[in-house]
Tab-separated table of C-alpha atoms in Angstrom:
chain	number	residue	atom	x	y	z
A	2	UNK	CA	-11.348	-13.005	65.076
A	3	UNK	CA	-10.422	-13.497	68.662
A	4	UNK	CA	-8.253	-16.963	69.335
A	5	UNK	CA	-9.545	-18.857	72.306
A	6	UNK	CA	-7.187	-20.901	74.248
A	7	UNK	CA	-8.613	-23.977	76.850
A	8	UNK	CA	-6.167	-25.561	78.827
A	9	UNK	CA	-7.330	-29.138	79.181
A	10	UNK	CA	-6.241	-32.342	80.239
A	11	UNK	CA	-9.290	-34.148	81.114
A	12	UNK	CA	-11.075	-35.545	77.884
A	13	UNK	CA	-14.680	-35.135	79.737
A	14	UNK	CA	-13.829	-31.681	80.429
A	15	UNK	CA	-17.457	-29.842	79.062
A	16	UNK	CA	-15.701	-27.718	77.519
A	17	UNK	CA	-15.434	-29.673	74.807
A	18	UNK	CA	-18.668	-29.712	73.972
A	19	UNK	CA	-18.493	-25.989	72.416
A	20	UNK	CA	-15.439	-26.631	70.771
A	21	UNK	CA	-17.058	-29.576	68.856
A	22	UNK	CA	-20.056	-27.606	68.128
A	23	UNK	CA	-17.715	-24.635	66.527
A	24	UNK	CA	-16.178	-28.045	63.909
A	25	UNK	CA	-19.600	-29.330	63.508
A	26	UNK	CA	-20.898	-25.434	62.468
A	27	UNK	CA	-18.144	-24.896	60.112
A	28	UNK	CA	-15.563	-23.614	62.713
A	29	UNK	CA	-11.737	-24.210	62.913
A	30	UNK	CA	-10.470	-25.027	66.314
A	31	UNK	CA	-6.724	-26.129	66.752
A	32	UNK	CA	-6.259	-29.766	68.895
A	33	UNK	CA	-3.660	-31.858	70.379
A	34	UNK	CA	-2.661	-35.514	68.968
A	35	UNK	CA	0.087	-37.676	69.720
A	36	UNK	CA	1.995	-36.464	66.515
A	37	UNK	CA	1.693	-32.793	66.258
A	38	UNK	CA	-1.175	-30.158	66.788
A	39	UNK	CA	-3.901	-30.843	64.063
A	40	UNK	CA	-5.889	-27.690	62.967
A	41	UNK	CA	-9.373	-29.321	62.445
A	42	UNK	CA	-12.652	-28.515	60.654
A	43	UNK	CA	-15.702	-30.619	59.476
A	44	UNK	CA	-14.058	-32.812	56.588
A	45	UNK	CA	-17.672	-33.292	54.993
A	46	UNK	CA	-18.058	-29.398	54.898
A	47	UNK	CA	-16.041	-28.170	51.714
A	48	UNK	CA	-16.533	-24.192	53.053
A	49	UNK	CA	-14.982	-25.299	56.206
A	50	UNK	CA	-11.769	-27.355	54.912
A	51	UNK	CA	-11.199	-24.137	52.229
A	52	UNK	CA	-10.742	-21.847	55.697
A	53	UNK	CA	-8.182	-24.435	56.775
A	54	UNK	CA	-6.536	-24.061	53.412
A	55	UNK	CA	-6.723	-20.416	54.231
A	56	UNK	CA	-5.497	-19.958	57.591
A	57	UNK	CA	-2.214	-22.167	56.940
A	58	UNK	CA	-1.807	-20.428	53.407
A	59	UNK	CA	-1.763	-24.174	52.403
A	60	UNK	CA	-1.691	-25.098	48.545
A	61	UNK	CA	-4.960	-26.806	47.857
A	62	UNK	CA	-3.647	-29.230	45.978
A	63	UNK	CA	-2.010	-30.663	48.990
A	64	UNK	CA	-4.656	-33.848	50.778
A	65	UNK	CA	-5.960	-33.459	54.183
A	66	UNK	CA	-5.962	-36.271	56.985
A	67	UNK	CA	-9.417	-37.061	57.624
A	68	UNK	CA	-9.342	-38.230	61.694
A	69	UNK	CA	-12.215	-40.552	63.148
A	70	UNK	CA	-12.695	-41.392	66.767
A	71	UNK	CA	-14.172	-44.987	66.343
A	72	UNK	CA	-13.722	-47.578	63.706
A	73	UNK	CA	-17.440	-47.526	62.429
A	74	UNK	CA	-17.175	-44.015	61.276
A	75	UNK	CA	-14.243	-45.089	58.667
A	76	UNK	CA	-16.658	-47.315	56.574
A	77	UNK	CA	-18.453	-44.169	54.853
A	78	UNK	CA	-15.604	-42.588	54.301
A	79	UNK	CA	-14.245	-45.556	51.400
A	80	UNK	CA	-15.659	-47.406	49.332
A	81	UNK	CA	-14.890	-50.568	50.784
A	82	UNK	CA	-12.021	-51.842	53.490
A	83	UNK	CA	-10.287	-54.801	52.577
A	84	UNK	CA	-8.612	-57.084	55.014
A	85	UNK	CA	-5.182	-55.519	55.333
A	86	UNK	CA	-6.329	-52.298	55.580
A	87	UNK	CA	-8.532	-53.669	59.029
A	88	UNK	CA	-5.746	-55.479	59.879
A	89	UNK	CA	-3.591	-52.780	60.571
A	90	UNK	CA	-6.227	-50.757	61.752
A	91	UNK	CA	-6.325	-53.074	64.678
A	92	UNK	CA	-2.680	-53.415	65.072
A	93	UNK	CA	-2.050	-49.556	64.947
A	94	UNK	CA	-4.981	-47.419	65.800
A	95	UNK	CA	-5.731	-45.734	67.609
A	96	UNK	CA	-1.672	-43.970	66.716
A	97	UNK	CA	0.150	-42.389	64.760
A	98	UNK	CA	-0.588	-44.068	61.238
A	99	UNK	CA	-2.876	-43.144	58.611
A	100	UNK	CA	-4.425	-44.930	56.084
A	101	UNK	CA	-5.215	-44.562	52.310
A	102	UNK	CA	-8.202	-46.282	50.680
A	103	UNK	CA	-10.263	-44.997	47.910
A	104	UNK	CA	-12.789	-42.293	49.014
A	105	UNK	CA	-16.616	-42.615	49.011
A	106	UNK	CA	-18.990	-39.910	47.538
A	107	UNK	CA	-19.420	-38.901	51.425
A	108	UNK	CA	-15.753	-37.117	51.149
A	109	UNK	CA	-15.784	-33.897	49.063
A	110	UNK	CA	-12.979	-32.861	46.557
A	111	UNK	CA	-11.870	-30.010	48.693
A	112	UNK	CA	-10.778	-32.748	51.711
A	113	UNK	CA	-8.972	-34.913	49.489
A	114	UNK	CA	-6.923	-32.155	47.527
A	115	UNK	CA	-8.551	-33.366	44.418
A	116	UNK	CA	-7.767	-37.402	44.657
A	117	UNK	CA	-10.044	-39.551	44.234
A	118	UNK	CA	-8.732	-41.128	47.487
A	119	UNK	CA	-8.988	-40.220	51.237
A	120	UNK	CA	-6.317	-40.633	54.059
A	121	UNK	CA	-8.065	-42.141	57.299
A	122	UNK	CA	-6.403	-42.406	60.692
A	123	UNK	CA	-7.835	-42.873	64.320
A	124	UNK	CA	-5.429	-40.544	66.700
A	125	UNK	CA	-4.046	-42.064	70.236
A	126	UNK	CA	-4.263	-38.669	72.018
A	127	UNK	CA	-7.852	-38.810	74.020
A	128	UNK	CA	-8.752	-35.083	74.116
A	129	UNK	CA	-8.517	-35.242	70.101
A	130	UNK	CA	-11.179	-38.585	70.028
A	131	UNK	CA	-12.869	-36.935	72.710
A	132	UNK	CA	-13.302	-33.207	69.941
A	133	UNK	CA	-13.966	-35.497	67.336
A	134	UNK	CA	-17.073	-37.414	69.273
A	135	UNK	CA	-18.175	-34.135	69.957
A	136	UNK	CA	-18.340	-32.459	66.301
A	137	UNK	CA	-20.190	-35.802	65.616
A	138	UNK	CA	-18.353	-35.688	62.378
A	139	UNK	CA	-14.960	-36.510	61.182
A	140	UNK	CA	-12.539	-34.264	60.921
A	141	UNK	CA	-9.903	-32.787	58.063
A	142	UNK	CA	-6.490	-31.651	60.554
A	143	UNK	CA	-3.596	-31.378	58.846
A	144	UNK	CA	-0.825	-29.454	61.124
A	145	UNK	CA	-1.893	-26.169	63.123
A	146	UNK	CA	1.012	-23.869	61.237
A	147	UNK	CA	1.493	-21.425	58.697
A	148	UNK	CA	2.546	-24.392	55.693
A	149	UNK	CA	5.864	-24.995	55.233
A	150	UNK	CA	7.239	-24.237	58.359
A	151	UNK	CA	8.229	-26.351	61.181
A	152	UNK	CA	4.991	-28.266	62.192
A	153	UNK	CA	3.362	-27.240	65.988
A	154	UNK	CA	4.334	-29.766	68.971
A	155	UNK	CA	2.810	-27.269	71.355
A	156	UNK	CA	-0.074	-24.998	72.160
A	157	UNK	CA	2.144	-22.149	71.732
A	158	UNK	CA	3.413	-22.706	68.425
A	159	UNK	CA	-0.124	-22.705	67.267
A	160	UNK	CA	-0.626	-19.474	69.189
A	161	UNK	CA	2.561	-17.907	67.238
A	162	UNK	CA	0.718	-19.118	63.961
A	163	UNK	CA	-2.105	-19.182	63.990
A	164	UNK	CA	-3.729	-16.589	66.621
A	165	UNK	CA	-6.709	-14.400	65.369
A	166	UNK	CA	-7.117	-16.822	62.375
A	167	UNK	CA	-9.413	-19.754	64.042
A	168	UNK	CA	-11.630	-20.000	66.654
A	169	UNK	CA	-10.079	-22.361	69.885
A	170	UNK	CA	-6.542	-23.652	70.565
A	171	UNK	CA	-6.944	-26.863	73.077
A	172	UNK	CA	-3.820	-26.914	74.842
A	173	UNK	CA	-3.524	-30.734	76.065
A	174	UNK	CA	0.180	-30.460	76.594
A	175	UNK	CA	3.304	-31.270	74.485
A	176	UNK	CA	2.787	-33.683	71.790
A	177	UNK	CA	4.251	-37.217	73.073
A	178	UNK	CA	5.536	-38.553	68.761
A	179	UNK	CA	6.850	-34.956	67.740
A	180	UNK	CA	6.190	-35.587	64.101
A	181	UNK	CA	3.405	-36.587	61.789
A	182	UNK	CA	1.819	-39.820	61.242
A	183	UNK	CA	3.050	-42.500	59.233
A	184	UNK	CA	1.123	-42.623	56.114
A	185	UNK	CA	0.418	-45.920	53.821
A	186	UNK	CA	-1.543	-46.590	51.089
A	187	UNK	CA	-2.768	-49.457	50.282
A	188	UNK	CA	-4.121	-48.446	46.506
A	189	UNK	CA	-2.043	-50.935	43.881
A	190	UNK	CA	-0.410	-53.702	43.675
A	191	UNK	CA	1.634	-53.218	46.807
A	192	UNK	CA	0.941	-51.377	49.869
A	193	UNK	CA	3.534	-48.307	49.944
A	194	UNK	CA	4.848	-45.960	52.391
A	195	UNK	CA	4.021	-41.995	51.640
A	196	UNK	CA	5.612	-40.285	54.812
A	197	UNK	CA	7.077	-42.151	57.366
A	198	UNK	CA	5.987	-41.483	60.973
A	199	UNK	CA	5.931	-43.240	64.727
A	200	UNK	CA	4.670	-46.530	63.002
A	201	UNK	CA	8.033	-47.522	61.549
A	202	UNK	CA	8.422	-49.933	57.975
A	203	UNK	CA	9.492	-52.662	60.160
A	204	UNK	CA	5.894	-52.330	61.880
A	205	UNK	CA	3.973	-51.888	58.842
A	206	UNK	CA	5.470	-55.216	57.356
A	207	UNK	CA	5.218	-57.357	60.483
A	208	UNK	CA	1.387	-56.817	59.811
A	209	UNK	CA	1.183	-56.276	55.566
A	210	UNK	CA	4.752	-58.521	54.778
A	211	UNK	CA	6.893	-56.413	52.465
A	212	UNK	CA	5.952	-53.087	51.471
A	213	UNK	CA	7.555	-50.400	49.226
A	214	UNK	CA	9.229	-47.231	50.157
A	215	UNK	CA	8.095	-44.528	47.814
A	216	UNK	CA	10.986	-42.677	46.619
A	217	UNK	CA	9.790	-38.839	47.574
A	218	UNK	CA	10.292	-40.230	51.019
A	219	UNK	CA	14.338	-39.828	50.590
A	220	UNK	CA	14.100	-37.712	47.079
A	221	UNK	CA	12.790	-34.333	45.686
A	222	UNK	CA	9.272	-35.115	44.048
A	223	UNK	CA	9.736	-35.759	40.518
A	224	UNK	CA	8.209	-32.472	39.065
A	225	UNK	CA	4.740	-32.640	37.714
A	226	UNK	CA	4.156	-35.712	40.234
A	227	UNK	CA	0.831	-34.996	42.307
A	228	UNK	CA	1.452	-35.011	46.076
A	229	UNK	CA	-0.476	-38.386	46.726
A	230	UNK	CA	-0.224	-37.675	50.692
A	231	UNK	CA	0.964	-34.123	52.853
A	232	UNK	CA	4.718	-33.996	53.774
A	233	UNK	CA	5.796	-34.493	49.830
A	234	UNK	CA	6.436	-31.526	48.646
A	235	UNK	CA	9.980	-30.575	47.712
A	236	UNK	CA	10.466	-27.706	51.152
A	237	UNK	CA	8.417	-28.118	53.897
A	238	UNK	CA	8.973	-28.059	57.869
A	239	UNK	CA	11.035	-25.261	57.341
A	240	UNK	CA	12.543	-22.460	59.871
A	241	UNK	CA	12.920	-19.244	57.947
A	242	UNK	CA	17.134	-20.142	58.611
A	243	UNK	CA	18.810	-21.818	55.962
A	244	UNK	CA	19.512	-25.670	57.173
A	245	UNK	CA	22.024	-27.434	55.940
A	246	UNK	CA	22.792	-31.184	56.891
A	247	UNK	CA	26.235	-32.165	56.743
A	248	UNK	CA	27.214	-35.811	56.453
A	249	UNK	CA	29.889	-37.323	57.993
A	250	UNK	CA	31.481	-38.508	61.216
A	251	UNK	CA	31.919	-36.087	64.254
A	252	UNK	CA	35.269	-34.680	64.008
A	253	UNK	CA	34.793	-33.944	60.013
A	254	UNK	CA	31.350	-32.440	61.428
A	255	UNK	CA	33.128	-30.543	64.189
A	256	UNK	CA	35.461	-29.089	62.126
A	257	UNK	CA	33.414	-28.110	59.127
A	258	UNK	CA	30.727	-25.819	61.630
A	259	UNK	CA	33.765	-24.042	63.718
A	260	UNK	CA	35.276	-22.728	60.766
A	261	UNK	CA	32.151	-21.469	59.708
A	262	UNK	CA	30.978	-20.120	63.097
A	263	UNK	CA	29.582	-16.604	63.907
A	264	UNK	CA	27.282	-14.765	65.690
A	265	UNK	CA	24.404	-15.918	62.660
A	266	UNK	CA	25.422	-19.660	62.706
A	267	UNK	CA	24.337	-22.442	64.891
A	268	UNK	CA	24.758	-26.108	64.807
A	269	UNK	CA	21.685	-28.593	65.107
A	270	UNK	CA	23.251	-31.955	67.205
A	271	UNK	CA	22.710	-34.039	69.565
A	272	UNK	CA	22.825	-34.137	73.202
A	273	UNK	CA	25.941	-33.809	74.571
A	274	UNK	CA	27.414	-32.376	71.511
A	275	UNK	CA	27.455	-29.104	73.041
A	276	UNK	CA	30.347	-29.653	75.112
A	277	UNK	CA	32.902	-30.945	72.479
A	278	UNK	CA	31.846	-27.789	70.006
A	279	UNK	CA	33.758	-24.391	70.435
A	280	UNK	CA	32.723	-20.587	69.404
A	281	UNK	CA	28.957	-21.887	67.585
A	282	UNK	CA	25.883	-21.892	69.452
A	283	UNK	CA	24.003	-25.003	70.107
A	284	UNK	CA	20.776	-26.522	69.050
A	285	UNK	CA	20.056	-30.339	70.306
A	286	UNK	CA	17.186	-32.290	68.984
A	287	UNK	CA	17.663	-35.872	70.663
A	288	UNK	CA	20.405	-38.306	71.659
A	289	UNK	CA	22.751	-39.868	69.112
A	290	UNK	CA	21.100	-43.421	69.465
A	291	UNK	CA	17.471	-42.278	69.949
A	292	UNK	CA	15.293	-41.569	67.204
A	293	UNK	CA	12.409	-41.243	69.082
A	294	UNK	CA	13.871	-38.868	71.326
A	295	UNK	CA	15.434	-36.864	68.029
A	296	UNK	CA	11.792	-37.051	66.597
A	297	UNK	CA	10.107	-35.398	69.541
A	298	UNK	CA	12.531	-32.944	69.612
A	299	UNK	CA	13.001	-31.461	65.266
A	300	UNK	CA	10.439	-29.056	64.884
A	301	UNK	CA	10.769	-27.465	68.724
A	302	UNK	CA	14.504	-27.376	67.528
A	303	UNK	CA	13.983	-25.848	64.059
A	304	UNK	CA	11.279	-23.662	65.603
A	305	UNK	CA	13.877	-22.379	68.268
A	306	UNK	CA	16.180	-21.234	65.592
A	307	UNK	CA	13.963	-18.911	64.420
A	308	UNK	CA	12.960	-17.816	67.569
A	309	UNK	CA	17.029	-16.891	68.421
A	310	UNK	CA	17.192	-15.205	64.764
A	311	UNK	CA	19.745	-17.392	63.128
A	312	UNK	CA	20.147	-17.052	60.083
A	313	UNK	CA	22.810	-20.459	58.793
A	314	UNK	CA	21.484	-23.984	61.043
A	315	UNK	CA	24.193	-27.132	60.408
A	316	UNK	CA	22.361	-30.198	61.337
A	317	UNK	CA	24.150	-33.537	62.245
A	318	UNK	CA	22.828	-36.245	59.733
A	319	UNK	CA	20.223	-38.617	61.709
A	320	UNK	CA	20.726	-42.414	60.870
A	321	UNK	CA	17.914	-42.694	58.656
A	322	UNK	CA	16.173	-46.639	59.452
A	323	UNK	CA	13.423	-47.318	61.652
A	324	UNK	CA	11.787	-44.044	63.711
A	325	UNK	CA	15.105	-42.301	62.820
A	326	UNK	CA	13.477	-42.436	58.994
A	327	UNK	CA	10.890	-39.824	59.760
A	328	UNK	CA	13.527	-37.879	61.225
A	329	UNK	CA	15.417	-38.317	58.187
A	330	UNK	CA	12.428	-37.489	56.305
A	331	UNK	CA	11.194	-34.339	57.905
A	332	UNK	CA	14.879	-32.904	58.485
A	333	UNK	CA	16.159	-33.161	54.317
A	334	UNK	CA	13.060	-30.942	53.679
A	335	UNK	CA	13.348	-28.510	56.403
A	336	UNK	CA	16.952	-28.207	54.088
A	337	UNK	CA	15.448	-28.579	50.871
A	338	UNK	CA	17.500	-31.260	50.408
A	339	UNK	CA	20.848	-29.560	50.913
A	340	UNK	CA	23.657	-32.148	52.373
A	341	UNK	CA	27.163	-32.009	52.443
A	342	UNK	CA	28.764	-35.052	52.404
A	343	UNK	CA	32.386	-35.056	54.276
């Protein structure tokens, strides 16, 4: 299969139009969100989710993200809304949150990883809405990359991934967020945070009042526990380098990485790091007091090492509240949870 990439910017670009067709015929075509690069097919069409399954290699136990350009077209996706769920629709979407409800009849197995629930979010990024009003049907896009490694914040990454495999790559430019949606659901007693994402808890609860963390967010899924949203599993986001977080202040993390530097080695930090850090080479994913900017950064980062060929990454712990919790989130399983505490 030949990969076709479309450079565009303008959502009303006609273009568009056969891209929309291919997702609407059973085609996969890679597109930009806010978050990452979302490789889509027709979520009502099981053959077409099982060749997303096949071109990431992804476990198919593992639920998609079902993406809608317009709140009407969430209603036959559920089995019913209830009144926090549409209020945080309206504070939130569209953006980077997504939404967990029980799923209607309308959703098939195959989207839903075998749950008898469906994850529903409305993406900010235009060109995305404008691909999904164009299929005419909603669409299953979890992230454009082989699964398990560092997700795609860039047309190219998908290229490196995914080429030959699907049909179009719509380059709209680098993804704004960096990392995956924030994902709630709001089945039980309580709503509860899956993944967390650009929507932060403090946002969630200023809209739902207090909400629980579910503990796979910092922790190793208890074994035998079903992946109730993507992003669980134990390793995921990972370069093929080993990453290791080491936590601690600066000079204990300073001195731990130069004794252990060599031509293989190379430490993950922040910016401005580089200059106070002898004989290692130098990976930056942010500033110090910036999630955001450390969250739009990871995966180019973690990406990057590969790219290089290093084989040992030492990341600087992230402070792990508010957007910095994603980071948190996405950077423990990109090291399978390995951190040394100093």
């Amino acid at each position: 299969m030949k990969t076709e990439l479309l450079r565009i910017s303008d959502p009303t670009d006609p273009r568009l139009v056969k891209v929309g067709q291919t997702l609407r015929n059973g085609g996969l075509a890679a597109i930009p969100t806010e978050t990452v690069y979302g490789l889509a097919a027709n979520a009502l069409d099981e053959k077409a989710v099982e060749k997303i399954y096949e071109a990431k290699g992804r476990p198919s136990d593992n639920p998609l993200i079902v993406h809608i350009a317009h709140f009407d077209e969430w209603k036959p996706l559920v089995k019913e809304i209830p009144e926090s769920a549409e209020r945080l629709a309206k504070a939130y979407w569209p953006g980077p949150l997504t939404i967990i409800l029980p799923k209607s009849t309308l959703v098939p197995m195959k989207t839903s990883g075998g749950l008898d629930t469906v994850a529903v979010r409305m993406p900010g990024h235009p060109i995305a809405r404008a691909i999904i009003e164009k299929a005419g049907v909603p669409l299953a896009a979890p992230s454009a990359n082989t699964s398990g490694k560092p997700s795609p914040t860039t047309a190219s990454h998908v290229l490196h991934d995914l080429d030959g495999k699907i049909e179009y790559i719509v380059d709209g430019g680098e993804c704004t967020v960096g990392v995956e949606s924030t994902v709630i659901t709001l089945v039980g007693d309580r709503p509860r945070l899956l993944r967390p994402g650009g929507v932060t808890p403090e946002m969630l609860e200023s809209v739902l009042g207090k909400i629980e963390i579910d503990p796979a967010v910092f922790n190793k899924l208890q074994e035998g526990t079903v992946a109730a949203s993507p992003g669980m599993k134990y390793k995921h986001y990972s370069p093929t380098a080993e990453v290791i977080i080491i936590k601690g202040d600066f000079e204990k993390y300073k001195s731990y990485v130069e004794e252990r530097a060599d031509e293989n080695t190379a430490a993950l930090c922040f910016d401005g790091d580089a200059e106070k850090l002898c004989g290692i080479s130098i990976l930056t994913y942010g500033e110090e007091t910036d999630s955001a900017s450390q969250a739009n950064r990871i995966f180019e980062a973690l990406r990057e090492a590969d790219e290089k060929g290093y084989q040992t990454v030492y990341a600087r712990y992230p402070l792990a509240d508010g957007m910095g919790l994603a980071v948190f989130n996405r950077l423990v399983r990109a090291a399978a949870f390995h951190i040394v505490e100093l």
